[in-house]
Coordinates of C-alpha atoms in Angstrom, one line a residue:
Chain A
X1 CA 0.0 0.0 0.1
X2 CA 1.5 3.3 -1.0
X3 CA 2.7 5.4 2.0
X4 CA 1.2 8.4 0.7
X5 CA -2.3 6.9 0.7
X6 CA -1.6 5.4 4.1
X7 CA -0.9 8.7 5.5
X8 CA -3.6 10.4 3.7
X9 CA -6.2 8.0 5.2
X10 CA -4.7 8.1 8.6
X11 CA -4.5 11.8 8.7
X12 CA -8.1 12.2 7.6
X13 CA -9.3 9.5 10.1
X14 CA -7.7 11.5 12.8
X15 CA -10.0 14.4 12.4
X16 CA -13.0 12.1 11.9
X17 CA -13.7 11.7 15.6
X18 CA -12.4 15.1 16.8
X19 CA -13.8 15.0 20.2
X20 CA -12.4 11.7 21.0
X21 CA -9.0 12.2 19.3
X22 CA -8.7 15.6 20.9
X23 CA -9.2 14.2 24.4
X24 CA -6.7 11.4 23.6
X25 CA -4.2 14.0 22.3
X26 CA -4.6 16.2 25.3
X27 CA -4.1 13.1 27.5
X28 CA -0.9 12.2 25.8
X29 CA 0.4 15.7 25.7
X30 CA -0.3 16.1 29.4
X31 CA 1.4 12.8 30.2
X32 CA 4.4 13.6 28.0
X33 CA 4.8 17.0 29.4
X34 CA 4.2 15.8 32.8
X35 CA 7.0 13.3 32.4
X36 CA 9.4 15.8 30.8
X37 CA 8.8 18.4 33.5
X38 CA 9.2 15.7 36.3
X39 CA 12.5 14.6 34.6
X40 CA 13.6 18.1 34.6
X41 CA 13.0 18.5 38.3
X42 CA 14.8 15.1 38.9
X43 CA 17.7 16.2 36.8
X44 CA 17.7 19.5 38.5
X45 CA 18.0 17.8 41.9
X46 CA 20.6 15.5 40.6
X47 CA 22.7 18.4 39.1
X48 CA 22.0 20.6 42.1
X49 CA 23.2 17.9 44.5
X50 CA 26.2 17.1 42.5
X51 CA 27.1 20.8 42.2
X52 CA 26.8 21.2 46.0
X53 CA 29.0 18.3 46.7
X54 CA 31.6 19.5 44.2
X55 CA 31.2 23.1 45.4
X56 CA 31.7 21.7 49.0
X57 CA 35.5 21.7 48.6
X58 CA 35.4 18.3 47.0
X59 CA 35.9 19.3 43.4
X60 CA 35.5 16.6 40.6
X61 CA 38.9 15.1 41.4
X62 CA 40.9 15.2 44.7
X63 CA 44.4 14.1 45.5
X64 CA 44.9 12.9 49.2
X65 CA 47.5 10.9 51.0
X66 CA 46.6 7.3 51.6
X67 CA 45.1 7.2 55.1
X68 CA 44.0 10.8 55.2
X69 CA 40.2 9.9 55.0
X70 CA 40.7 7.7 58.1
X71 CA 43.0 10.1 60.0
X72 CA 42.6 13.6 58.5
X73 CA 45.6 15.1 60.0
X74 CA 48.7 17.0 59.0
X75 CA 50.5 13.7 59.3
X76 CA 48.8 12.6 56.2
X77 CA 50.1 15.6 54.1
X78 CA 52.1 15.6 50.9
X79 CA 54.2 18.2 49.3
X80 CA 53.3 20.1 46.1
X81 CA 56.2 22.0 44.5
X82 CA 55.5 25.8 44.5
X83 CA 56.1 25.8 40.7
X84 CA 53.9 22.7 39.9
X85 CA 51.0 23.3 37.7
X86 CA 48.3 21.1 36.3
X87 CA 49.2 20.5 32.7
X88 CA 45.8 19.7 31.4
X89 CA 43.6 21.0 28.6
X90 CA 42.4 24.4 29.9
X91 CA 39.0 23.9 28.2
X92 CA 38.5 20.8 30.5
X93 CA 39.5 22.5 33.8
X94 CA 37.7 25.3 35.7
X95 CA 40.7 25.5 38.1
X96 CA 42.7 23.7 40.9
X97 CA 43.9 24.4 44.2
X98 CA 45.9 22.9 47.1
X99 CA 44.7 23.2 50.6
X100 CA 45.6 22.1 54.2
X101 CA 42.6 20.8 56.0
X102 CA 43.1 19.7 59.6
X103 CA 40.6 19.1 62.4
X104 CA 40.7 22.0 65.1
X105 CA 38.9 23.3 68.3
X106 CA 37.8 26.9 68.0
X107 CA 37.2 29.0 71.1
X108 CA 35.6 32.4 71.6
X109 CA 35.2 34.1 74.9
X110 CA 32.1 32.2 75.7
X111 CA 31.9 28.9 73.5
X112 CA 34.2 26.1 72.1
X113 CA 33.4 24.0 69.0
X114 CA 35.1 21.4 66.9
X115 CA 35.7 22.6 63.3
X116 CA 37.7 21.9 60.2
X117 CA 40.4 24.6 59.9
X118 CA 41.3 25.0 56.2
X119 CA 44.3 26.9 54.9
X120 CA 43.4 28.3 51.4
X121 CA 44.8 30.4 48.5
X122 CA 41.8 32.7 48.2
X123 CA 42.7 33.5 44.5
X124 CA 42.4 29.9 43.7
X125 CA 39.1 29.2 45.5
X126 CA 36.9 30.1 42.6
X127 CA 36.4 26.5 42.2
X128 CA 34.5 26.0 45.4
X129 CA 31.4 27.6 47.3
X130 CA 33.8 30.2 48.7
X131 CA 33.4 31.9 45.4
X132 CA 29.6 32.4 46.0
X133 CA 29.4 33.3 49.6
X134 CA 28.2 36.4 51.0
X135 CA 30.6 38.0 53.6
X136 CA 29.8 40.2 56.3
X137 CA 33.2 42.0 56.9
X138 CA 36.2 41.2 54.6
X139 CA 37.4 38.2 52.6
X140 CA 40.7 36.7 53.0
X141 CA 43.2 38.5 50.9
X142 CA 46.1 36.1 50.3
X143 CA 47.7 32.8 51.5
X144 CA 49.4 34.9 54.1
X145 CA 46.5 36.4 55.6
X146 CA 46.5 35.8 59.2
X147 CA 42.8 36.3 59.8
X148 CA 40.0 33.8 59.7
X149 CA 36.8 33.6 57.8
X150 CA 34.1 31.9 60.0
X151 CA 30.4 30.8 59.1
X152 CA 27.4 32.8 60.2
X153 CA 25.9 29.8 62.1
X154 CA 29.3 29.1 63.8
X155 CA 29.7 32.8 64.7
X156 CA 26.3 32.7 66.3
X157 CA 27.1 29.6 68.3
X158 CA 30.4 31.1 69.4
X159 CA 28.7 34.4 70.1
X160 CA 31.2 36.3 68.2
X161 CA 31.4 38.7 65.3
X162 CA 33.7 40.3 62.8
X163 CA 36.8 41.9 64.3
X164 CA 36.7 39.8 67.4
X165 CA 39.6 37.4 68.2
X166 CA 39.2 33.6 68.4
X167 CA 41.7 30.9 69.5
X168 CA 42.3 27.7 67.4
X169 CA 44.0 24.5 68.7
X170 CA 45.2 21.9 66.4
X171 CA 47.9 19.2 66.2
X172 CA 51.2 20.3 64.4
X173 CA 53.3 18.1 62.1
X174 CA 55.4 17.1 65.1
X175 CA 52.3 15.7 66.9
X176 CA 52.2 18.4 69.4
X177 CA 49.2 20.8 69.9
X178 CA 49.5 24.2 68.3
X179 CA 47.5 27.2 69.5
X180 CA 47.1 30.5 67.9
X181 CA 44.8 33.5 68.1
X182 CA 43.1 34.9 64.9
X183 CA 41.0 38.0 64.4
X184 CA 37.9 37.5 62.3
X185 CA 38.1 39.0 58.9
X186 CA 34.6 38.2 58.0
X187 CA 31.5 35.9 58.5
X188 CA 30.1 34.2 55.6
X189 CA 26.8 32.9 54.6
X190 CA 26.7 29.8 52.5
X191 CA 23.8 28.4 50.6
X192 CA 23.9 25.3 52.9
X193 CA 24.1 26.2 56.5
X194 CA 25.9 23.0 57.4
X195 CA 29.1 24.4 55.9
X196 CA 28.9 27.5 58.1
X197 CA 29.3 25.4 61.1
X198 CA 31.9 23.1 59.7
X199 CA 34.7 25.1 57.9
X200 CA 36.8 27.9 59.2
X201 CA 39.2 29.4 56.5
X202 CA 42.6 31.1 56.9
X203 CA 45.6 31.9 54.6
X204 CA 47.4 28.5 53.6
X205 CA 50.7 29.9 54.3
X206 CA 49.6 31.0 57.7
X207 CA 48.3 27.6 58.6
X208 CA 51.6 26.1 57.3
X209 CA 53.5 28.3 59.6
X210 CA 51.2 27.5 62.6
X211 CA 51.6 23.8 61.9
X212 CA 55.3 24.2 61.3
X213 CA 55.0 22.1 57.9
X214 CA 55.5 22.6 54.1
X215 CA 52.9 20.1 53.2
X216 CA 49.3 20.2 52.1
X217 CA 46.6 17.8 52.7
X218 CA 44.7 17.9 49.4
X219 CA 44.8 19.0 45.8
X220 CA 41.4 19.7 44.2
X221 CA 40.5 20.1 40.7
X222 CA 37.2 21.4 39.3
X223 CA 36.3 20.4 35.9
X224 CA 34.0 22.0 33.1
X225 CA 31.9 18.8 33.3
X226 CA 31.8 15.2 34.2
X227 CA 32.9 14.2 30.6
X228 CA 36.4 15.1 31.3
X229 CA 36.7 13.1 34.6
X230 CA 38.2 9.9 33.3
X231 CA 40.9 11.7 31.3
X232 CA 41.8 13.9 34.2
X233 CA 41.9 11.1 36.8
X234 CA 44.4 9.3 34.5
X235 CA 46.6 12.5 34.2
X236 CA 46.5 13.0 37.9
X237 CA 47.4 9.4 38.8
X238 CA 50.5 9.9 36.7
X239 CA 51.3 13.3 38.2
X240 CA 50.9 12.1 41.9
X241 CA 52.5 8.7 42.1
X242 CA 51.8 7.0 45.5
X243 CA 48.9 9.3 46.3
X244 CA 45.1 8.6 46.3
X245 CA 43.6 10.1 43.2
X246 CA 39.8 10.0 43.8
X247 CA 36.7 11.2 42.1
X248 CA 33.9 13.0 43.8
X249 CA 31.9 9.7 43.5
X250 CA 34.6 8.0 45.7
X251 CA 34.6 10.8 48.2
X252 CA 30.8 11.2 48.3
X253 CA 29.4 7.7 47.7
X254 CA 26.0 8.6 49.1
X255 CA 25.6 11.5 46.9
X256 CA 27.0 9.6 44.0
X257 CA 24.5 6.9 44.7
X258 CA 21.5 9.2 44.8
X259 CA 22.6 10.8 41.5
X260 CA 22.9 7.4 39.9
X261 CA 19.4 6.5 41.5
X262 CA 18.0 9.7 39.6
X263 CA 18.9 8.2 36.2
X264 CA 17.0 5.2 37.1
X265 CA 14.2 7.1 38.6
X266 CA 13.7 9.0 35.3
X267 CA 13.2 5.8 33.5
X268 CA 10.9 4.3 36.2
X269 CA 8.7 7.6 36.4
X270 CA 8.5 7.3 32.6
X271 CA 7.4 3.7 32.5
X272 CA 4.9 4.2 35.4
X273 CA 3.1 7.3 33.8
X274 CA 3.2 6.1 30.2
X275 CA 2.1 2.6 31.0
X276 CA -1.0 4.0 32.6
X277 CA -1.4 6.1 29.6
X278 CA -0.9 3.1 27.1
X279 CA -3.8 1.3 28.8
X280 CA -6.0 4.3 28.0
X281 CA -4.5 4.5 24.5
X282 CA -5.1 0.9 23.8
X283 CA -8.7 1.1 25.2
X284 CA -9.4 4.1 23.0
X285 CA -7.8 2.5 19.9
X286 CA -9.6 -0.7 20.4
X287 CA -12.9 1.2 20.6
X288 CA -12.0 3.3 17.5
X289 CA -11.0 0.3 15.6
X290 CA -14.1 -1.8 16.5
X291 CA -16.3 1.1 15.5
X292 CA -14.8 0.9 12.0
X293 CA -14.5 -2.8 11.7
X294 CA -17.1 -2.8 8.9
X295 CA -15.1 -0.1 7.1
X296 CA -11.8 -2.1 7.7
X297 CA -13.6 -5.2 6.4
X298 CA -14.7 -3.4 3.3
X299 CA -11.1 -2.2 2.5
X300 CA -10.1 -5.9 2.8
X301 CA -12.9 -6.8 0.5
X302 CA -11.7 -4.5 -2.1
X303 CA -8.3 -6.0 -2.0
X304 CA -6.3 -4.4 0.7
X305 CA -4.0 -6.9 2.2
X306 CA -4.3 -7.7 6.0
X307 CA -0.8 -6.3 6.6
X308 CA -1.8 -3.1 4.8
X309 CA -4.8 -2.9 7.2
X310 CA -2.6 -3.4 10.1
X311 CA -0.2 -0.8 8.9
X312 CA -3.0 1.8 8.5
X313 CA -4.3 1.2 12.2
X314 CA -0.6 1.5 13.4
X315 CA 0.1 4.6 11.3
X316 CA -3.1 6.0 12.6
X317 CA -2.2 5.4 16.2
X318 CA 1.3 6.5 15.7
X319 CA 0.2 9.7 14.3
X320 CA -2.1 10.3 17.3
X321 CA 0.8 9.5 19.5
X322 CA 3.3 11.7 17.4
X323 CA 1.0 14.7 17.6
X324 CA 0.4 14.2 21.3
X325 CA 4.0 13.8 22.0
X326 CA 4.9 16.9 20.0
X327 CA 2.2 18.8 21.8
X328 CA 3.6 17.5 25.1
X329 CA 7.2 18.6 24.3
X330 CA 5.8 22.0 23.4
X331 CA 3.9 22.3 26.7
X332 CA 6.9 21.2 28.7
X333 CA 9.1 23.6 26.8
X334 CA 6.8 26.4 27.6
X335 CA 6.7 25.5 31.2
X336 CA 10.2 25.0 31.6
X337 CA 10.9 28.4 30.0
X338 CA 9.1 30.0 32.9
X339 CA 11.1 28.2 35.8
X340 CA 14.5 27.7 33.9
X341 CA 16.0 30.6 35.9
X342 CA 15.3 28.7 39.2
X343 CA 12.6 28.1 41.6
X344 CA 13.0 29.7 45.1
X345 CA 12.5 27.0 47.7
X346 CA 13.8 28.9 50.8
X347 CA 10.4 28.2 52.4
X348 CA 11.6 24.5 52.6
X349 CA 15.2 25.5 53.3
X350 CA 15.6 23.2 56.5
X351 CA 14.2 20.2 54.8
X352 CA 16.3 20.6 51.7
X353 CA 19.6 21.2 53.9
X354 CA 19.2 17.5 55.1
X355 CA 19.5 16.4 51.4
X356 CA 22.2 18.8 50.8
X357 CA 20.2 20.6 48.2
X358 CA 20.3 24.4 47.7
X359 CA 17.3 26.5 48.4
X360 CA 17.4 28.1 44.8
X361 CA 16.4 25.1 42.8
X362 CA 17.1 25.0 39.1
X363 CA 15.4 22.4 36.9
X364 CA 17.4 21.0 34.2
X365 CA 16.2 19.6 30.9
X366 CA 18.6 17.7 29.0
X367 CA 18.2 16.8 25.3
X368 CA 19.1 13.1 25.9
X369 CA 16.0 13.0 28.4
X370 CA 13.7 14.6 25.9
X371 CA 14.8 12.2 23.1
X372 CA 14.5 9.2 25.5
X373 CA 10.9 10.3 26.3
X374 CA 9.9 11.1 22.8
X375 CA 11.4 7.9 21.3
X376 CA 10.1 5.7 24.1
X377 CA 6.6 7.3 23.7
X378 CA 6.5 6.5 20.1
X379 CA 7.6 3.0 20.7
X380 CA 5.1 2.4 23.2
X381 CA 2.4 3.9 20.9
X382 CA 3.6 1.8 18.2
X383 CA 3.4 -1.4 20.4
X384 CA 0.1 -0.3 21.8
X385 CA -1.6 0.0 18.3
X386 CA -0.6 -3.5 17.3
X387 CA -3.2 -5.1 19.5
X388 CA -6.3 -3.4 18.0
X389 CA -4.6 -3.6 14.5
X390 CA -4.4 -7.4 15.1
X391 CA -8.0 -7.5 16.1
X392 CA -9.0 -5.6 13.1
X393 CA -7.7 -8.1 10.7
X394 CA -8.5 -11.2 12.8
X395 CA -12.0 -10.9 11.5
X396 CA -12.6 -12.2 8.1
X397 CA -13.6 -9.4 5.7
X398 CA -17.1 -11.0 5.2
X399 CA -17.7 -11.1 9.0
X400 CA -16.5 -7.6 9.3
X401 CA -18.8 -6.4 6.5
X402 CA -21.9 -8.1 8.1
X403 CA -21.3 -6.1 11.3
Chain B
X1 CA -14.1 -21.8 -27.1
X2 CA -12.8 -19.5 -24.3
X3 CA -13.0 -20.6 -20.8
X4 CA -15.8 -19.2 -18.7
X5 CA -15.0 -16.2 -16.4
X6 CA -16.5 -18.2 -13.5
X7 CA -16.9 -21.9 -12.9
X8 CA -18.5 -23.4 -9.7
X9 CA -18.2 -27.2 -9.4
X10 CA -20.3 -28.9 -6.7
X11 CA -20.0 -25.8 -4.3
X12 CA -21.3 -26.4 -0.9
X13 CA -21.2 -23.9 2.0
X14 CA -22.2 -25.1 5.6
X15 CA -22.4 -22.7 8.5
X16 CA -22.1 -24.0 11.9
X17 CA -24.8 -22.0 13.7
X18 CA -25.4 -22.8 17.4
X19 CA -24.6 -26.4 16.8
X20 CA -27.0 -26.7 14.0
X21 CA -25.4 -26.9 10.5
X22 CA -27.0 -24.5 8.0
X23 CA -26.6 -25.3 4.4
X24 CA -26.4 -22.1 2.5
X25 CA -25.2 -23.8 -0.7
X26 CA -25.7 -27.4 -1.7
X27 CA -23.7 -28.7 -4.6
X28 CA -24.0 -25.7 -6.9
X29 CA -22.7 -26.0 -10.4
X30 CA -22.6 -22.7 -12.3
X31 CA -20.7 -21.1 -15.1
X32 CA -20.5 -17.4 -16.3
X33 CA -19.4 -16.6 -19.7
X34 CA -17.4 -13.4 -20.6
X35 CA -19.7 -10.6 -21.3
X36 CA -22.7 -12.1 -19.6
X37 CA -24.8 -10.3 -17.2
X38 CA -26.4 -13.0 -14.9
X39 CA -28.7 -12.3 -12.0
X40 CA -28.7 -14.9 -9.2
X41 CA -32.3 -14.8 -8.1
X42 CA -34.2 -16.4 -5.1
X43 CA -35.8 -15.4 -1.9
X44 CA -34.0 -14.4 1.3
X45 CA -31.8 -17.2 2.6
X46 CA -31.5 -19.1 -0.8
X47 CA -27.9 -18.6 -0.8
X48 CA -27.5 -15.8 -3.4
X49 CA -25.1 -13.7 -1.4
X50 CA -23.2 -16.7 -0.2
X51 CA -22.6 -17.7 -3.9
X52 CA -21.4 -14.2 -4.7
X53 CA -19.2 -14.2 -1.5
X54 CA -17.6 -17.5 -2.5
X55 CA -17.1 -16.5 -6.0
X56 CA -15.5 -13.2 -4.8
X57 CA -13.1 -15.0 -2.4
X58 CA -14.8 -13.4 0.6
X59 CA -16.0 -16.7 1.9
X60 CA -14.5 -20.3 1.3
X61 CA -16.9 -23.1 0.2
X62 CA -17.0 -26.2 2.5
X63 CA -16.8 -28.3 -0.5
X64 CA -16.3 -27.8 -4.3
X65 CA -14.1 -25.5 -6.3
X66 CA -14.5 -22.0 -7.7
X67 CA -12.4 -20.7 -10.5
X68 CA -12.3 -17.2 -11.5
X69 CA -10.3 -16.2 -14.7
X70 CA -8.7 -19.5 -14.7
X71 CA -7.5 -19.1 -11.1
X72 CA -8.9 -21.6 -8.5
X73 CA -10.1 -19.3 -5.8
X74 CA -10.5 -22.1 -3.3
X75 CA -6.8 -22.9 -3.4
X76 CA -5.6 -19.4 -2.6
X77 CA -4.2 -17.8 0.6
X78 CA -5.6 -14.8 2.3
X79 CA -3.1 -12.5 0.9
X80 CA -3.6 -14.1 -2.6
X81 CA -7.2 -13.7 -2.3
X82 CA -6.7 -9.9 -1.6
X83 CA -4.7 -9.7 -4.7
X84 CA -7.5 -11.6 -6.7
X85 CA -10.1 -9.1 -5.4
X86 CA -7.9 -6.3 -6.2
X87 CA -6.9 -7.2 -9.6
X88 CA -9.7 -9.3 -11.1
X89 CA -12.9 -8.5 -9.4
X90 CA -15.0 -5.4 -8.8
X91 CA -17.5 -5.3 -5.9
X92 CA -20.7 -3.3 -5.6
X93 CA -22.3 -3.9 -2.3
X94 CA -25.8 -3.2 -1.0
X95 CA -24.6 -0.5 1.6
X96 CA -22.3 1.2 -1.1
X97 CA -19.4 0.9 1.4
X98 CA -17.3 3.9 0.3
X99 CA -14.6 5.3 2.3
X100 CA -16.2 8.1 4.2
X101 CA -13.0 10.2 4.6
X102 CA -12.3 10.3 0.9
X103 CA -14.1 12.3 -1.9
X104 CA -16.0 10.5 -4.8
X105 CA -12.8 10.9 -7.0
X106 CA -10.4 9.7 -4.4
X107 CA -12.7 6.7 -3.6
X108 CA -12.6 5.8 -7.3
X109 CA -8.8 6.2 -7.3
X110 CA -8.3 4.3 -4.2
X111 CA -8.3 0.9 -5.9
X112 CA -5.8 2.0 -8.4
X113 CA -3.6 3.4 -5.6
X114 CA -3.4 -0.1 -4.2
X115 CA -2.6 -1.5 -7.6
X116 CA 0.1 1.1 -7.9
X117 CA -1.2 2.8 -10.8
X118 CA 0.8 6.1 -11.5
X119 CA -0.7 9.4 -10.2
X120 CA -1.5 11.1 -13.5
X121 CA -3.0 8.1 -15.3
X122 CA -4.9 7.1 -12.1
X123 CA -6.6 10.6 -11.7
X124 CA -7.5 10.6 -15.5
X125 CA -9.1 7.2 -15.3
X126 CA -11.0 8.1 -12.2
X127 CA -12.3 11.3 -13.8
X128 CA -13.4 9.3 -16.9
X129 CA -15.1 6.7 -14.8
X130 CA -17.0 9.4 -12.8
X131 CA -17.8 11.1 -16.1
X132 CA -19.1 7.8 -17.6
X133 CA -21.5 7.6 -14.7
X134 CA -22.6 11.2 -14.8
X135 CA -20.9 12.2 -11.6
X136 CA -18.2 14.6 -12.9
X137 CA -19.8 17.4 -10.9
X138 CA -19.7 15.4 -7.6
X139 CA -16.0 14.5 -7.8
X140 CA -15.1 16.5 -4.7
X141 CA -18.0 15.4 -2.6
X142 CA -17.6 13.0 0.3
X143 CA -20.0 10.1 0.6
X144 CA -21.8 11.8 3.4
X145 CA -22.6 14.7 1.1
X146 CA -24.3 12.4 -1.6
X147 CA -27.6 10.5 -2.2
X148 CA -27.8 6.9 -1.9
X149 CA -28.1 6.6 -5.8
X150 CA -25.1 8.9 -6.1
X151 CA -23.1 6.9 -3.7
X152 CA -24.0 3.6 -5.4
X153 CA -22.9 5.1 -8.7
X154 CA -19.5 6.1 -7.2
X155 CA -19.1 2.5 -5.9
X156 CA -19.9 1.3 -9.4
X157 CA -17.2 3.7 -10.9
X158 CA -14.8 2.4 -8.3
X159 CA -15.6 -1.3 -9.2
X160 CA -15.1 -0.8 -13.1
X161 CA -12.3 1.7 -13.2
X162 CA -9.7 -1.0 -13.0
X163 CA -11.5 -3.0 -15.8
X164 CA -11.9 -6.2 -13.7
X165 CA -12.8 -9.4 -15.3
X166 CA -16.0 -9.6 -13.2
X167 CA -18.2 -7.3 -11.4
X168 CA -20.0 -8.7 -8.5
X169 CA -23.0 -6.7 -7.3
X170 CA -24.8 -7.9 -4.3
X171 CA -28.4 -6.6 -3.9
X172 CA -27.2 -3.2 -5.5
X173 CA -30.7 -1.7 -5.6
X174 CA -31.7 -2.7 -2.1
X175 CA -31.5 0.8 -0.6
X176 CA -32.6 2.7 -3.8
X177 CA -36.0 3.9 -5.0
X178 CA -37.4 2.8 -8.3
X179 CA -36.4 5.8 -10.4
X180 CA -32.7 5.5 -9.1
X181 CA -32.6 1.8 -9.4
X182 CA -33.6 2.3 -13.1
X183 CA -30.8 4.8 -13.6
X184 CA -28.3 2.5 -12.0
X185 CA -29.5 -0.4 -14.2
X186 CA -29.1 1.6 -17.3
X187 CA -25.6 2.4 -16.3
X188 CA -24.8 -1.5 -15.7
X189 CA -26.5 -2.3 -19.0
X190 CA -24.3 0.2 -20.7
X191 CA -21.2 -1.1 -19.2
X192 CA -22.1 -4.7 -20.0
X193 CA -23.1 -3.9 -23.5
X194 CA -20.7 -1.3 -24.6
X195 CA -17.7 -2.3 -22.6
X196 CA -18.4 -6.0 -22.3
X197 CA -18.1 -6.0 -18.6
X198 CA -19.2 -9.5 -17.1
X199 CA -21.6 -8.9 -14.3
X200 CA -23.0 -11.3 -11.7
X201 CA -25.8 -9.7 -9.7
X202 CA -27.6 -11.2 -6.6
X203 CA -31.0 -9.9 -6.4
X204 CA -34.7 -10.5 -5.6
X205 CA -35.8 -7.4 -7.3
X206 CA -37.8 -8.4 -10.6
X207 CA -36.6 -5.0 -12.1
X208 CA -33.0 -6.0 -11.8
X209 CA -33.8 -9.5 -13.2
X210 CA -35.6 -7.9 -16.2
X211 CA -32.2 -6.2 -17.3
X212 CA -30.0 -9.2 -17.1
X213 CA -29.1 -11.5 -19.9
X214 CA -29.5 -14.8 -17.9
X215 CA -31.0 -15.7 -14.7
X216 CA -29.9 -18.5 -12.3
X217 CA -32.5 -19.3 -9.5
X218 CA -31.5 -20.7 -6.1
X219 CA -33.7 -22.1 -3.5
X220 CA -32.4 -23.5 -0.3
X221 CA -29.0 -23.5 -1.6
X222 CA -29.8 -25.5 -4.8
X223 CA -29.8 -24.2 -8.4
X224 CA -33.4 -24.7 -9.7
X225 CA -35.2 -24.4 -12.9
X226 CA -37.1 -21.0 -13.2

């Protein structure tokens, strides 16, 4: 049967039962747009969570001394030559930095808390959340800066503020406690409040002097995106022989697992929603075909082969599905455009904190997800239409004509 | 002497209805020569339509053989039967059975599209067929916009446009008034006489019988003398 005739008949039959087909098209469009928007939310959560983890001083790739994760002290530090640089494609890397991170006790006049004291080179911290924080007071100026930056939540606990002095106690390279007083340069607010309580920053050289060491405890690399991770990992392994070169997935396995689960969840949500739709679709198609069984019998009586009748029903159903899916993609694109800049979830800030999700939520619509939903919808529509089509040709033309 | 267009040998058709066999045809022997217009006449339930369906490959006889244009219909697969109907037989049904979403012209073109006739030739032949049946002005109308007589004439145009070896018309006048029936029969007579179309008509309408060149009477599935 010529394709042109097949399409012509199918297209006109589509408009024959306008109300029913309109309802069907709307149902498909809503289901598809719903799946796409839900996907964009899940992807947004996934990307948001990953970004938060990577921003959280982890980076995409980190170099650590073996044993540092079990005993995060200066004893597990390593030296990085002052003139060392990461010789990697600059298009793949946002930046890199080395840090000294040690556990410490921080004391104000009134309170004492356990924190992580981190010595940084402020100029290189554009790769972490330090680049986005709001600071009351001043930021650290250089690796030699002898002041500290504390989180707002910690400052509140310590009942201190900008300009006041704090005492920090930690263990030096020789195993003996070191104690030093620092003035508060600034109080920072991070998007995730947990960071404010955990991290206290000072200049890297200042901390090295305090600990009487030349080593750092980590080198962190931020990439443009995940695609470059395997290549960078390999390069870093060569550059840091004898050290652990770890991906953020190794360092934050729970976040990595959730991110992985999102991939599966996208697929599961799609199947659940579309399966429900397919039942409705099959039901409607069966009704539509049974209403026309006499007509289809006539086509066969005139000489149309059974497979052509099947093809006609399948093309008709696929056409409904294709138009519905196209409508769904347009609706989803329209709604997505309205929220693409981000959704303010500060009202749910506390609950989101526990998931490590930022209060400003940005949905993400990936071309791959759209293609997956479109292709799977069309495939499901195709499969769903075979049943009514088979029923249509199961009847002998004569029996169909007698109906 | 040329072979008959249709040959039925000892054709029987038994339907199993609720466990009680219904004998629609009982050992029918029948031949239809080229250029004939034969009416199969008989009361309701005599087996007229069944005979037409068996000859047209829409139904299979329980026993016996049917040959159309030297092809044994009873030995064909479903797909081969479709091809036989497409290329050798034209159907005119009691209920017109036009495709509702196509115009008169497109309905007439439809069979030729299935046959793979090229666009230009197809359109011209369809226009000529409609013109021959006095339907040139209605070419763009869909079935729902035409009267019963007009629809039946479109159905005839569709059936003859491919020059089939046999035109099967099952109660073609059943839904038409007398005047329209007469017009329709004039059309069929013209096709039979001027173009030599072989026609087999199932009917119990005396007016139809009066137009045909020969009459075969069926009663209770048997061919009987008039």
